[in-house]
PDB file of C-alpha atoms in Angstrom:
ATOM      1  CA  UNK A 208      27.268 -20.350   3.449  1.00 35.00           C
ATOM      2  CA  UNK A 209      23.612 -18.411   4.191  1.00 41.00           C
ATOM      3  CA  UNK A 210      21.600 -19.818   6.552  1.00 41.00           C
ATOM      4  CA  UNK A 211      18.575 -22.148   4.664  1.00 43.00           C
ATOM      5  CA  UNK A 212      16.284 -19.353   3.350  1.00 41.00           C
ATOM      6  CA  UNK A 213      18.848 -16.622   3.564  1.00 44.00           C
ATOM      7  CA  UNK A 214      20.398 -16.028   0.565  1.00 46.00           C
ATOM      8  CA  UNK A 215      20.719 -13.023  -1.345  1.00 46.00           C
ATOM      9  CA  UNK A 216      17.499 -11.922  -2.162  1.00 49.00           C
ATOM     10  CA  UNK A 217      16.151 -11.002  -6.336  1.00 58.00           C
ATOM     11  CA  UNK A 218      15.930  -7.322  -7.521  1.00 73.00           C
ATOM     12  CA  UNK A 219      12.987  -8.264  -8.862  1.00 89.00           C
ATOM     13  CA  UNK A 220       9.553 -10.151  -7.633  1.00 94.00           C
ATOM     14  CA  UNK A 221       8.543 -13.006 -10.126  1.00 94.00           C
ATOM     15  CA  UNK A 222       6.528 -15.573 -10.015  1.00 92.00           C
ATOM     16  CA  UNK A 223       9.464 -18.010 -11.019  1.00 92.00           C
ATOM     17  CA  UNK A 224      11.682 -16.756  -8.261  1.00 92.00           C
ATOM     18  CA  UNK A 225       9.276 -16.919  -5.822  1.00 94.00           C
ATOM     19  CA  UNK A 226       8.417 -20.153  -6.476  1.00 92.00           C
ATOM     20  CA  UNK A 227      11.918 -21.011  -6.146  1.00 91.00           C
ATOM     21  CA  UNK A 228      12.020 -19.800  -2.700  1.00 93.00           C
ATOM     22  CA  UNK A 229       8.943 -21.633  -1.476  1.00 93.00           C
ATOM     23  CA  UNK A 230       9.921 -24.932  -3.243  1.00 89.00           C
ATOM     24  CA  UNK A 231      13.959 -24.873  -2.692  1.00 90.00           C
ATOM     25  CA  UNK A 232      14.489 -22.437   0.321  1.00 89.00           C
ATOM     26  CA  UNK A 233      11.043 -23.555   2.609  1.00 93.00           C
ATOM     27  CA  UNK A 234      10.842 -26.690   0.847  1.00 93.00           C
ATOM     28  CA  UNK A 235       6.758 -26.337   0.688  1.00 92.00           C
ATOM     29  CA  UNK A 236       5.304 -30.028  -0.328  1.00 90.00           C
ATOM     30  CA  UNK A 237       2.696 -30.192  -2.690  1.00 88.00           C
ATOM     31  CA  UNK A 238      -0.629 -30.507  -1.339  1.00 91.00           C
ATOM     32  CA  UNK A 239       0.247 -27.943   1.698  1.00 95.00           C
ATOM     33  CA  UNK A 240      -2.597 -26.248   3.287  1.00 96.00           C
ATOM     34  CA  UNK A 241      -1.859 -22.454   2.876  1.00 97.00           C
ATOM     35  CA  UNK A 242      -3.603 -19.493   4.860  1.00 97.00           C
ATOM     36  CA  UNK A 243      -2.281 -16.369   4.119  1.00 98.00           C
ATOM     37  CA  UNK A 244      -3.179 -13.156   6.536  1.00 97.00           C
ATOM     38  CA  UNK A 245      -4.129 -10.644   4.718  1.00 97.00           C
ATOM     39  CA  UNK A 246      -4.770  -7.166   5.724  1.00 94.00           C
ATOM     40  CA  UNK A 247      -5.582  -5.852   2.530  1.00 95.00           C
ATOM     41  CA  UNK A 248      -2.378  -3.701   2.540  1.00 95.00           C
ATOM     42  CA  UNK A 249      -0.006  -3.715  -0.533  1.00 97.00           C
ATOM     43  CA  UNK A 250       2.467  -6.521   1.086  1.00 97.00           C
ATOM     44  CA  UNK A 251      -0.195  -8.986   1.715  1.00 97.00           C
ATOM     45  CA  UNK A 252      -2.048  -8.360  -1.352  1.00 98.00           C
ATOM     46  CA  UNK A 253       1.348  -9.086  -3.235  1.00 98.00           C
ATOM     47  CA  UNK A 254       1.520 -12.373  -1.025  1.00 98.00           C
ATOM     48  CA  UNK A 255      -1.728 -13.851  -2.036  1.00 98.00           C
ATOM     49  CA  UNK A 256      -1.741 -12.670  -5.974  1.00 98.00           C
ATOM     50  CA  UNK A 257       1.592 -14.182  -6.012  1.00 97.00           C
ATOM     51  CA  UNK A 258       0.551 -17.629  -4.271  1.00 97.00           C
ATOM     52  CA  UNK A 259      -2.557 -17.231  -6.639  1.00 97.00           C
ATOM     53  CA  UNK A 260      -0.532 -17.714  -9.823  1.00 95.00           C
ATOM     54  CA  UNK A 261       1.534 -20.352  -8.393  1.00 94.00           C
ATOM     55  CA  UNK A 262      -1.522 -22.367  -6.893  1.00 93.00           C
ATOM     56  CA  UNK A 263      -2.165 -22.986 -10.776  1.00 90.00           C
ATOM     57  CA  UNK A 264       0.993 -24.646 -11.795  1.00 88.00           C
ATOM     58  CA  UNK A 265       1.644 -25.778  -7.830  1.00 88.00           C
ATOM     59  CA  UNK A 266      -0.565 -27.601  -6.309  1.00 89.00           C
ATOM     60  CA  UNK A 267      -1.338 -26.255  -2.908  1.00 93.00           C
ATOM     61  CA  UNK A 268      -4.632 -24.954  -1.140  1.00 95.00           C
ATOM     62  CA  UNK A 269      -5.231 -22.036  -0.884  1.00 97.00           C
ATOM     63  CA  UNK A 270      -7.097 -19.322   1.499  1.00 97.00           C
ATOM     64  CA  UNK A 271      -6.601 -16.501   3.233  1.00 98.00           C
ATOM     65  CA  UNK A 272      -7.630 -14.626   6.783  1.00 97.00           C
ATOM     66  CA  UNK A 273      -8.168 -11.326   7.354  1.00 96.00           C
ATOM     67  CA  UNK A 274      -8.373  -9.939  11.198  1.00 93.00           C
ATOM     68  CA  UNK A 275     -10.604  -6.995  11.587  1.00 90.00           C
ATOM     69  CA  UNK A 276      -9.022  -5.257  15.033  1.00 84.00           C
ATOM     70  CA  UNK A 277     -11.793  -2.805  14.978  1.00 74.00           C
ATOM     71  CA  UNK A 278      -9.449  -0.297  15.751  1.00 76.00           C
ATOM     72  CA  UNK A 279     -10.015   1.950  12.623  1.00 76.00           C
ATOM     73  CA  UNK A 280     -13.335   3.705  11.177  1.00 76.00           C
ATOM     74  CA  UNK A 281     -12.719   2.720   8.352  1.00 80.00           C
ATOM     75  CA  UNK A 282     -11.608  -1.233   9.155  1.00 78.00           C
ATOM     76  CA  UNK A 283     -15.061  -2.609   8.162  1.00 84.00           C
ATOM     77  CA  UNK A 284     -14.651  -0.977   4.706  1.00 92.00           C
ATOM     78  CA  UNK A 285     -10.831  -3.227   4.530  1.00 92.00           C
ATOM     79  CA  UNK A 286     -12.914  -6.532   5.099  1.00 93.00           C
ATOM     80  CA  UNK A 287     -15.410  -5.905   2.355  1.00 95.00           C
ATOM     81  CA  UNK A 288     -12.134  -5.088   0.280  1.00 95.00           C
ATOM     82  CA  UNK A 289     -10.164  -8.268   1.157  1.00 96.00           C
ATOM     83  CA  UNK A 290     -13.895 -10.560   0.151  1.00 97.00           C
ATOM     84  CA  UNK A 291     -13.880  -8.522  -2.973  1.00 97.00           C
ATOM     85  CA  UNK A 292     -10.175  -9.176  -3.682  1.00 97.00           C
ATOM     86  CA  UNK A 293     -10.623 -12.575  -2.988  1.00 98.00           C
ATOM     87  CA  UNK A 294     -13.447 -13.573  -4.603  1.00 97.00           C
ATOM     88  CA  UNK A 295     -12.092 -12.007  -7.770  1.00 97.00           C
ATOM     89  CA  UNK A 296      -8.395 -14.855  -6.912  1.00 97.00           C
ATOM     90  CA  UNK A 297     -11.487 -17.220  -6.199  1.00 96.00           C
ATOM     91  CA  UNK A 298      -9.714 -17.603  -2.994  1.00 97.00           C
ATOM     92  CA  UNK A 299     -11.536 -18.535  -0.067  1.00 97.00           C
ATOM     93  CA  UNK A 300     -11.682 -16.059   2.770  1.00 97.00           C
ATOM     94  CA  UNK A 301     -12.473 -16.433   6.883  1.00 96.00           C
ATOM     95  CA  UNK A 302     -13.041 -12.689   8.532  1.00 95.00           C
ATOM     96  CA  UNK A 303     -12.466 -12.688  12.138  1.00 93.00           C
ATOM     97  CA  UNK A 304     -13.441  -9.941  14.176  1.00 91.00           C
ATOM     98  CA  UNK A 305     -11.011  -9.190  17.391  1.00 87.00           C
ATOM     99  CA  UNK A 306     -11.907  -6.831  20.543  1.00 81.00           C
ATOM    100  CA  UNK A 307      -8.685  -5.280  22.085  1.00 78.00           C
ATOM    101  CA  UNK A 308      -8.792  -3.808  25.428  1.00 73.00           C
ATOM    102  CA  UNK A 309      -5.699  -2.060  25.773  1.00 70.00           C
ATOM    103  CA  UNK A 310      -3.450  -2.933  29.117  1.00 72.00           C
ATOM    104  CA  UNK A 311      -0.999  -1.293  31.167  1.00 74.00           C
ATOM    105  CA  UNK A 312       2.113  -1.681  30.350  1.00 69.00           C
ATOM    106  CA  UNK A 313       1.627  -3.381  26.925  1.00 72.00           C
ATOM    107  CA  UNK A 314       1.493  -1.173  23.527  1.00 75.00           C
ATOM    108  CA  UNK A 315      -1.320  -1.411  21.606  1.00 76.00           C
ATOM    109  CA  UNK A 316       1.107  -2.483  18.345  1.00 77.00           C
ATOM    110  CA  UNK A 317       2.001  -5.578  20.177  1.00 79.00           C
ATOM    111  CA  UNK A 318      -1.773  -6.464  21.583  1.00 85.00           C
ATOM    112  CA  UNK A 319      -3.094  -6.302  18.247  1.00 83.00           C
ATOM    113  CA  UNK A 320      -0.186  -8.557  16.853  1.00 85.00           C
ATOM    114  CA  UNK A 321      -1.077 -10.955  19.737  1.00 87.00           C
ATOM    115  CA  UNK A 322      -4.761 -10.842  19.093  1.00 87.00           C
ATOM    116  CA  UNK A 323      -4.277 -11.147  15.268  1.00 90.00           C
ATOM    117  CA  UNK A 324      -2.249 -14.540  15.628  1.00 91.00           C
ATOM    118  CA  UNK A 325      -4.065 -15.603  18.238  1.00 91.00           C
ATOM    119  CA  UNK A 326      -6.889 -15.791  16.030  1.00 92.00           C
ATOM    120  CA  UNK A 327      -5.060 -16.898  12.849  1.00 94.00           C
ATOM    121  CA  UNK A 328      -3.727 -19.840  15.113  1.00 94.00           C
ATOM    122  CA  UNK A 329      -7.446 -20.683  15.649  1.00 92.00           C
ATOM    123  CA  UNK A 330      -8.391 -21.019  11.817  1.00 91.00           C
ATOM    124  CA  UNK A 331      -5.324 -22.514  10.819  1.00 94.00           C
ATOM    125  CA  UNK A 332      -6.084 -26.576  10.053  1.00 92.00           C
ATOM    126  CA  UNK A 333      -3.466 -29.086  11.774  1.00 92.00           C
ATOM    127  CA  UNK A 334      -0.456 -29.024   9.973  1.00 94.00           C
ATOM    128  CA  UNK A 335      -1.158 -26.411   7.902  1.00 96.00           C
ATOM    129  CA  UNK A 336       1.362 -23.260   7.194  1.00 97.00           C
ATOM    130  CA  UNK A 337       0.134 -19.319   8.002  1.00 97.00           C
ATOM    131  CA  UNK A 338       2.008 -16.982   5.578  1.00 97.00           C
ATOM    132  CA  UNK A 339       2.538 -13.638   6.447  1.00 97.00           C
ATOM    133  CA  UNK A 340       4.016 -10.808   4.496  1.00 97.00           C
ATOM    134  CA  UNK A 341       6.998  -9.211   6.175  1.00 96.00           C
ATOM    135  CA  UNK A 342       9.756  -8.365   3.856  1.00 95.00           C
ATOM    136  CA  UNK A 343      13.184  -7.145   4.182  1.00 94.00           C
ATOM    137  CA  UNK A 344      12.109  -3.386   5.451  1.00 94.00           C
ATOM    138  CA  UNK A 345      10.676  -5.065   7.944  1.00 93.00           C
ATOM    139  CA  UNK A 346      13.328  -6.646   9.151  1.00 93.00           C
ATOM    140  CA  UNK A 347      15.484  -4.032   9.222  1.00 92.00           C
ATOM    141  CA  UNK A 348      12.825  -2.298  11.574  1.00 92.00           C
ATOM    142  CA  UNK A 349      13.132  -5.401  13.685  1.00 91.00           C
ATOM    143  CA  UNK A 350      16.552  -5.645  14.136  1.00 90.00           C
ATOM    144  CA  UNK A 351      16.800  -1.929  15.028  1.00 92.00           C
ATOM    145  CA  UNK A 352      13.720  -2.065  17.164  1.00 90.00           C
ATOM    146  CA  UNK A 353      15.341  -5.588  19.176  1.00 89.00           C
ATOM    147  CA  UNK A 354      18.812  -3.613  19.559  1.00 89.00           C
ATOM    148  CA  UNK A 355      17.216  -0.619  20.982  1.00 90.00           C
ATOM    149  CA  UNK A 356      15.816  -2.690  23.961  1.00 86.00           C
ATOM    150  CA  UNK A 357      18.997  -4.286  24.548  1.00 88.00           C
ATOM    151  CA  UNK A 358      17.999  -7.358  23.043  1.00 78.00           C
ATOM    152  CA  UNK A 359      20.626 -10.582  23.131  1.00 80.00           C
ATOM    153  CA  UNK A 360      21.896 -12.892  20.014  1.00 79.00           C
ATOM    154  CA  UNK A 361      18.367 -14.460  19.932  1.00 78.00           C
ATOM    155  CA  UNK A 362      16.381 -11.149  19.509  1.00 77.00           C
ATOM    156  CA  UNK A 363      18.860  -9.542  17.332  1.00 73.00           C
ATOM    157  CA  UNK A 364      18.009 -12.477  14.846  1.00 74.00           C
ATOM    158  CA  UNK A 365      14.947 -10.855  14.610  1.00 81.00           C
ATOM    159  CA  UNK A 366      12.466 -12.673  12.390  1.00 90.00           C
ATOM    160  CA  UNK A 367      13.127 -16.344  11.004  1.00 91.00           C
ATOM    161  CA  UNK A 368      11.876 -17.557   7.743  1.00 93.00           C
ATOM    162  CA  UNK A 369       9.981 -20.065   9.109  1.00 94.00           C
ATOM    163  CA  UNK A 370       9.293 -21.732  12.525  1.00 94.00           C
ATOM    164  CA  UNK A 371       6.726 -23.656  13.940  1.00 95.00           C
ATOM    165  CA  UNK A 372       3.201 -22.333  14.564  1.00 94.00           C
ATOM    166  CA  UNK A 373       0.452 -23.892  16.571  1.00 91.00           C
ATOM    167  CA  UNK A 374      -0.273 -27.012  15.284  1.00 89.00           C
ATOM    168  CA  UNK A 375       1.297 -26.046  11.660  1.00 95.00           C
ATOM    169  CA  UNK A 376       4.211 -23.557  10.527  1.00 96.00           C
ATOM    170  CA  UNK A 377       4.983 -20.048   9.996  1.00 96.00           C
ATOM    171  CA  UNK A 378       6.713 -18.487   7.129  1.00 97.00           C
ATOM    172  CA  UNK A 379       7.492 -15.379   6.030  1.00 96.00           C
ATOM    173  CA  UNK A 380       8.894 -15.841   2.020  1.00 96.00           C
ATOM    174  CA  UNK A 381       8.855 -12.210   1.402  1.00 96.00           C
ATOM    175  CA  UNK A 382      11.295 -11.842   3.485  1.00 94.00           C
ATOM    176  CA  UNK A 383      14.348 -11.521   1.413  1.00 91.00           C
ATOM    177  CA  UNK A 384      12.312  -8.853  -1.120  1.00 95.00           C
ATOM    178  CA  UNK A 385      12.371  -5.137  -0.752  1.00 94.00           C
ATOM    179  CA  UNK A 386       9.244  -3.002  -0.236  1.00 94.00           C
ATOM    180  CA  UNK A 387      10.231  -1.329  -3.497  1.00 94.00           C
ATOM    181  CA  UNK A 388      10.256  -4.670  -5.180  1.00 96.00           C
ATOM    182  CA  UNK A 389       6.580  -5.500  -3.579  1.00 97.00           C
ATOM    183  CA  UNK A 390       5.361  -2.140  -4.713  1.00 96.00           C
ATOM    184  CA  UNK A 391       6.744  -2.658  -8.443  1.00 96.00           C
ATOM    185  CA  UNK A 392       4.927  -6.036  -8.414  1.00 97.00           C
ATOM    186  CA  UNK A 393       1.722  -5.161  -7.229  1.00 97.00           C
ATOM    187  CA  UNK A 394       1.602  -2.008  -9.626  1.00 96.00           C
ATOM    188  CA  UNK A 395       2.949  -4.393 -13.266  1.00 96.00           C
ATOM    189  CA  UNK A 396      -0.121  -6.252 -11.954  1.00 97.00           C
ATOM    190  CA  UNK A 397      -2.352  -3.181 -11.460  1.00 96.00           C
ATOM    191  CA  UNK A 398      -3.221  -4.176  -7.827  1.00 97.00           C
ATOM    192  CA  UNK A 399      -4.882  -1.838  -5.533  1.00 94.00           C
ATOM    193  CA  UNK A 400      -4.519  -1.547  -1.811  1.00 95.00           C
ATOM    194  CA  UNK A 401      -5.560  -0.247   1.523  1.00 92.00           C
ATOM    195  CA  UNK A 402      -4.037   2.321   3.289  1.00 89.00           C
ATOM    196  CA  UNK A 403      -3.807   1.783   7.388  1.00 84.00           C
ATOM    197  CA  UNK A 404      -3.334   5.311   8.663  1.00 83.00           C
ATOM    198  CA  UNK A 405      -1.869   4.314  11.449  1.00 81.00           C
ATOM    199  CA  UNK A 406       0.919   3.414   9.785  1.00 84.00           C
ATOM    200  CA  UNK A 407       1.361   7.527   9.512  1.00 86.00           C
ATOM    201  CA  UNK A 408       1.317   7.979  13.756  1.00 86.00           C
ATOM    202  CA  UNK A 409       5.196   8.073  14.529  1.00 90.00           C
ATOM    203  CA  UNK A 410       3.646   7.722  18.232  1.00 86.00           C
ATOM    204  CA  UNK A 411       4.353   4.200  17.517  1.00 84.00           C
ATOM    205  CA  UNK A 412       8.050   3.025  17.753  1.00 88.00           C
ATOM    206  CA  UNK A 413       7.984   1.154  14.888  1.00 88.00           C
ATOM    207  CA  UNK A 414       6.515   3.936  12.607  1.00 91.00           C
ATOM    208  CA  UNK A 415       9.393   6.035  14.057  1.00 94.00           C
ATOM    209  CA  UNK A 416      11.567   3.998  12.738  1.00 93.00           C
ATOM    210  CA  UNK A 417      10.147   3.526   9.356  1.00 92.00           C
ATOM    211  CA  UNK A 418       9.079   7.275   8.496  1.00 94.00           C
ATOM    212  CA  UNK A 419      11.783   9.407   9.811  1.00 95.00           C
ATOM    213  CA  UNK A 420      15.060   7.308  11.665  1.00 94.00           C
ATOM    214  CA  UNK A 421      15.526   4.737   8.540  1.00 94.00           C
ATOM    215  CA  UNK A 422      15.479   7.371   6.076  1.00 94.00           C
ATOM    216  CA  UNK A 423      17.641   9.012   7.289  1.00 94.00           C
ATOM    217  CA  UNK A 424      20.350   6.393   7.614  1.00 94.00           C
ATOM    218  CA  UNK A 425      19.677   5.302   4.124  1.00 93.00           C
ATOM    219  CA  UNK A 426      20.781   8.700   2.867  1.00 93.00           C
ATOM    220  CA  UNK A 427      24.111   7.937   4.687  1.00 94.00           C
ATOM    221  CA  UNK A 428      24.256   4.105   3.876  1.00 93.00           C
ATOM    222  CA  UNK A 429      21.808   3.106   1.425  1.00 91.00           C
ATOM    223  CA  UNK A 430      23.216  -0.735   1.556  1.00 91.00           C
ATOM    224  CA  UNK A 431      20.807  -0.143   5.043  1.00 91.00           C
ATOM    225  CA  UNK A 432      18.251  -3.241   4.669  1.00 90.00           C
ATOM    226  CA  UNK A 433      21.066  -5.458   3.040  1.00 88.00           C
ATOM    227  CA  UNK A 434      23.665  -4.862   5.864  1.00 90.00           C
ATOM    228  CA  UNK A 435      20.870  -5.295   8.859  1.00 89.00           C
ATOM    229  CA  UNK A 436      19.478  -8.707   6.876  1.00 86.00           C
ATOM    230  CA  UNK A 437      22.977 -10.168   7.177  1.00 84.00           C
ATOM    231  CA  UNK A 438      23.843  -8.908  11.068  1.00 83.00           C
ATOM    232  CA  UNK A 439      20.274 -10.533  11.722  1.00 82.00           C
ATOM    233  CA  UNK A 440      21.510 -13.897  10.313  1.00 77.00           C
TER     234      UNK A 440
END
């Protein structure tokens, strides 16, 4: 049997198989207090259009967060895109500025993930659940990333569903979804999106992975994502 929010993830994204997920697979109550971090990318945009069709047949509340890590020119110009994408949801929106000083010894990928939750952690109300938008690409990245340290059983298992978060919960419900199927979502729904171009600099380990090692396995076994997914559980 899959472990609870594992199971073989939809071709397609849908509102009625998402909802599915959160109400069956993370068991979200009614009345939960949702923030979703959002970057203004395409898998966080897909997150909180998603959560904004379901908030009208669900009832949950809804808002989001977006972390400005002042790291790009242009990263001023992705706030006043996430306040224009969520006023048009009528989602509220909280816009935290962090300052990263980068340290020996620690990458810059992983101070800015530290900073970002950090500061998520701070807005998120007691007992209240931060979604974030990692799908199954993702996780493959993870997995490969953890084994290529010489992680154990516990860091091969890369990222959970859910787990507890501050004073609230964590959950990831794209995670079972492919980046194709985000992409095919947000463009039925005519979404648009912000490009990070960092995500181009295969300086970074993790872009490594996703721009030129990945690829390149998927041409040889194209069940890639699928097979990593199930190792990981």
């Amino acid at each position: 049997m899959p472990a609870k929010g594992q199971q073989t993830a939809p071709d397609t994204l849908t509102v009625t198989n998402f909802q599915g997920i959160l109400r069956h697979q993370l068991f979200l109550s009614a009345g939960s207090k949702v923030v979703v971090a959002f970057s203004g990318g395409l898998d966080s945009h897909v997150l909180l259009h998603i959560l904004s069709r379901i908030a009208t047949v669900y009832p949950i509340s809804l808002s989001a967060i977006h972390i400005d890590h002042c790291l790009q020119e242009e990263s001023g110009q992705w706030a006043v895109h996430c306040q224009q994408v969520c006023d048009g949801l009528d989602i509220p929106l909280v816009i935290r500025r962090v300052d990263i000083i980068q340290q020996r010894g620690m990458s810059l990928e992983a101070q800015a993930r530290d900073a970002r939750y950090a500061a998520i952690a701070d807005e998120l109300p007691a007992g209240g659940i931060c979604m974030t938008a990692q799908h199954l690409d993702d996780q493959s990245e993870t997995v490969l990333l953890q084994l290529l340290r010489g992680a154990g059983v516990h860091g091969l298992a890369a990222m959970p569903m859910d787990k507890p978060f501050n004073n609230g919960k964590l959950m990831r419900p794209l995670l079972n979804y492919s980046r194709k199927a985000l992409q095919q979502y947000a463009e039925q729904h005519g979404l648009q999106w912000v490009e990070d171009p960092s995500n181009g600099d295969n300086r970074f380990d993790r872009n490594y992975l996703r721009n030129v090692v990945i690829p390149l396995l998927q041409k040889r076994w194209p069940g890639l994502n699928r097979s990593l997914s199930r190792s990981s559980r």
